[in-house]
Amino acid sequence: MLKRIIIRHVISIITTTLFLIVSTYMYINKDFTLYHDYLNIKVQEVINIENLEQVSDKNSQSLKSYNFDIKNEEEDNKEVKIIVASNVLNNKINNNYIKYSINNQGIHSLNMDGVIYIENLKSLESKNIDLKIWISDTYSGELNYNGSVIVS
């Protein structure tokens, strides 16, 4: 009786170990391509967004800019997305109150998925991004916002 229990446990351990090894292998191989593609879109620095100011849209030109370059280092054209994502799980500020402007090309509200820029870059092409981001003056809650700019 005790031998059966031990054999069942050993078989369970072996099955679980094999499942973990195979699934990890599959995940690494799938993710490697995505990670490799990401490495070929170069960004100068990690951009953290914190202490956003609350201003009206007309006064947004006086805000500090987050300025960075993106570059496609692949031989093929590449679609680049820039996303603003909150670093706080239960961020209390609704994305509709987060405003931004890229390269002074109009003022927009952050949509629910956080995508602020999509561009197709040709091989070895670079773009300079000048991002201004703020909290709308119509928002009447806690102003603490902490996020990051993600380029993929």
Short mmCIF file of C-alpha atoms in Angstrom, two decimals:
data_model
loop_
_atom_site.label_atom_id
_atom_site.label_comp_id
_atom_site.label_asym_id
_atom_site.label_seq_id
_atom_site.Cartn_x
_atom_site.Cartn_y
_atom_site.Cartn_z
CA MET A 1 0.00 0.00 0.00
CA LEU A 2 2.77 2.41 0.93
CA LYS A 3 4.70 1.46 -2.22
CA ARG A 4 1.68 2.36 -4.38
CA ILE A 5 1.39 5.79 -2.79
CA ILE A 6 5.10 6.44 -3.25
CA ILE A 7 4.95 5.29 -6.90
CA ARG A 8 1.94 7.57 -7.57
CA HIS A 9 3.78 10.53 -6.05
CA VAL A 10 6.91 9.82 -8.07
CA ILE A 11 4.84 9.56 -11.28
CA SER A 12 3.07 12.83 -10.41
CA ILE A 13 6.38 14.57 -9.79
CA ILE A 14 7.85 13.28 -13.06
CA THR A 15 4.73 14.28 -15.04
CA THR A 16 4.69 17.76 -13.50
CA THR A 17 8.40 18.21 -14.13
CA LEU A 18 8.04 17.16 -17.78
CA PHE A 19 5.08 19.51 -18.23
CA LEU A 20 7.04 22.42 -16.77
CA ILE A 21 10.10 21.70 -18.92
CA VAL A 22 8.07 21.41 -22.15
CA SER A 23 5.92 24.47 -21.45
CA THR A 24 8.98 26.53 -20.46
CA TYR A 25 10.75 25.48 -23.65
CA MET A 26 7.71 26.42 -25.74
CA TYR A 27 7.35 29.76 -23.97
CA ILE A 28 11.03 30.66 -24.36
CA ASN A 29 11.04 29.81 -28.08
CA LYS A 30 7.82 31.75 -28.71
CA ASP A 31 8.93 34.69 -26.58
CA PHE A 32 12.46 34.75 -28.01
CA THR A 33 11.19 35.95 -31.38
CA LEU A 34 9.17 38.72 -29.77
CA TYR A 35 12.05 39.72 -27.53
CA HIS A 36 14.50 39.61 -30.45
CA ASP A 37 12.21 41.89 -32.48
CA TYR A 38 11.99 44.28 -29.56
CA LEU A 39 15.77 44.46 -29.34
CA ASN A 40 15.91 45.76 -32.90
CA ILE A 41 13.82 48.80 -32.03
CA LYS A 42 16.24 50.93 -30.07
CA VAL A 43 15.24 53.51 -27.50
CA GLN A 44 17.80 55.74 -25.83
CA GLU A 45 16.50 55.33 -22.30
CA VAL A 46 13.76 54.00 -20.06
CA ILE A 47 11.16 56.71 -19.60
CA ASN A 48 9.35 56.82 -16.28
CA ILE A 49 6.47 59.23 -15.86
CA GLU A 50 5.73 60.57 -12.42
CA ASN A 51 4.43 63.70 -10.74
CA LEU A 52 2.28 64.75 -13.68
CA GLU A 53 1.09 68.32 -13.48
CA GLN A 54 -2.55 69.24 -13.68
CA VAL A 55 -2.92 71.98 -16.30
CA SER A 56 -5.38 73.13 -18.92
CA ASP A 57 -4.76 72.12 -22.51
CA LYS A 58 -3.91 75.68 -23.50
CA ASN A 59 -1.15 75.85 -20.84
CA SER A 60 0.35 72.47 -21.77
CA GLN A 61 3.04 73.99 -24.01
CA SER A 62 4.94 75.13 -20.91
CA LEU A 63 5.30 71.56 -19.59
CA LYS A 64 8.51 69.56 -19.47
CA SER A 65 8.94 67.23 -22.46
CA TYR A 66 10.00 63.62 -22.48
CA ASN A 67 12.29 63.56 -25.51
CA PHE A 68 13.67 60.32 -26.97
CA ASP A 69 14.61 58.69 -30.27
CA ILE A 70 13.40 55.40 -31.67
CA LYS A 71 15.28 53.56 -34.39
CA ASN A 72 14.53 50.52 -36.52
CA GLU A 73 17.76 48.56 -36.78
CA GLU A 74 16.24 45.76 -38.86
CA GLU A 75 16.59 45.25 -42.60
CA ASP A 76 12.78 45.23 -42.97
CA ASN A 77 10.17 47.87 -42.23
CA LYS A 78 8.83 47.64 -38.71
CA GLU A 79 5.67 48.81 -36.97
CA VAL A 80 6.44 50.64 -33.75
CA LYS A 81 3.93 51.26 -30.97
CA ILE A 82 4.47 53.62 -28.08
CA ILE A 83 2.33 52.88 -25.04
CA VAL A 84 1.90 54.77 -21.76
CA ALA A 85 1.14 52.31 -18.97
CA SER A 86 0.43 52.94 -15.33
CA ASN A 87 2.91 51.36 -12.91
CA VAL A 88 0.23 51.22 -10.21
CA LEU A 89 -2.26 48.37 -10.38
CA ASN A 90 -5.25 50.33 -9.07
CA ASN A 91 -4.45 53.74 -10.51
CA LYS A 92 -7.33 56.04 -9.58
CA ILE A 93 -6.97 58.44 -12.51
CA ASN A 94 -9.10 57.43 -15.48
CA ASN A 95 -7.15 57.45 -18.75
CA ASN A 96 -9.61 59.99 -20.19
CA TYR A 97 -8.08 62.58 -17.83
CA ILE A 98 -4.51 61.85 -18.93
CA LYS A 99 -3.70 64.17 -21.85
CA TYR A 100 -0.70 64.06 -24.17
CA SER A 101 0.83 65.66 -27.21
CA ILE A 102 3.50 64.14 -29.46
CA ASN A 103 5.74 66.46 -31.47
CA ASN A 104 3.15 69.25 -30.98
CA GLN A 105 0.73 67.39 -33.28
CA GLY A 106 -2.46 68.03 -31.31
CA ILE A 107 -3.78 67.17 -27.87
CA HIS A 108 -5.27 63.76 -27.17
CA SER A 109 -6.70 61.83 -24.23
CA LEU A 110 -5.03 58.56 -23.35
CA ASN A 111 -7.24 55.70 -24.54
CA MET A 112 -7.91 52.60 -22.46
CA ASP A 113 -5.10 50.50 -23.97
CA GLY A 114 -2.56 53.33 -23.56
CA VAL A 115 -1.38 53.33 -27.19
CA ILE A 116 -0.29 56.87 -28.05
CA TYR A 117 1.72 56.37 -31.24
CA ILE A 118 1.90 53.87 -34.09
CA GLU A 119 4.37 54.36 -36.91
CA ASN A 120 5.92 52.21 -39.61
CA LEU A 121 9.67 52.76 -39.61
CA LYS A 122 11.73 51.88 -42.63
CA SER A 123 14.97 49.98 -42.24
CA LEU A 124 17.51 52.03 -40.24
CA GLU A 125 15.05 54.93 -39.95
CA SER A 126 15.00 57.04 -36.77
CA LYS A 127 12.29 59.25 -35.32
CA ASN A 128 12.53 61.79 -32.56
CA ILE A 129 9.62 61.77 -30.15
CA ASP A 130 8.81 64.83 -28.05
CA LEU A 131 6.11 63.74 -25.58
CA LYS A 132 4.24 66.05 -23.24
CA ILE A 133 1.85 64.41 -20.82
CA TRP A 134 -0.34 65.91 -18.10
CA ILE A 135 -3.53 65.54 -16.08
CA SER A 136 -6.54 67.46 -17.34
CA ASP A 137 -7.60 70.46 -15.26
CA THR A 138 -11.14 69.01 -15.19
CA TYR A 139 -10.00 66.08 -13.01
CA SER A 140 -10.89 66.46 -9.33
CA GLY A 141 -9.27 63.50 -7.61
CA GLU A 142 -5.92 62.34 -6.30
CA LEU A 143 -3.13 63.55 -8.60
CA ASN A 144 -0.61 60.80 -7.93
CA TYR A 145 0.23 59.12 -11.27
CA ASN A 146 3.18 56.84 -11.90
CA GLY A 147 3.73 55.22 -15.30
CA SER A 148 6.18 54.26 -18.00
CA VAL A 149 6.59 54.75 -21.72
CA ILE A 150 6.91 51.38 -23.47
CA VAL A 151 8.15 51.04 -27.05
CA SER A 152 7.36 47.80 -28.85
#
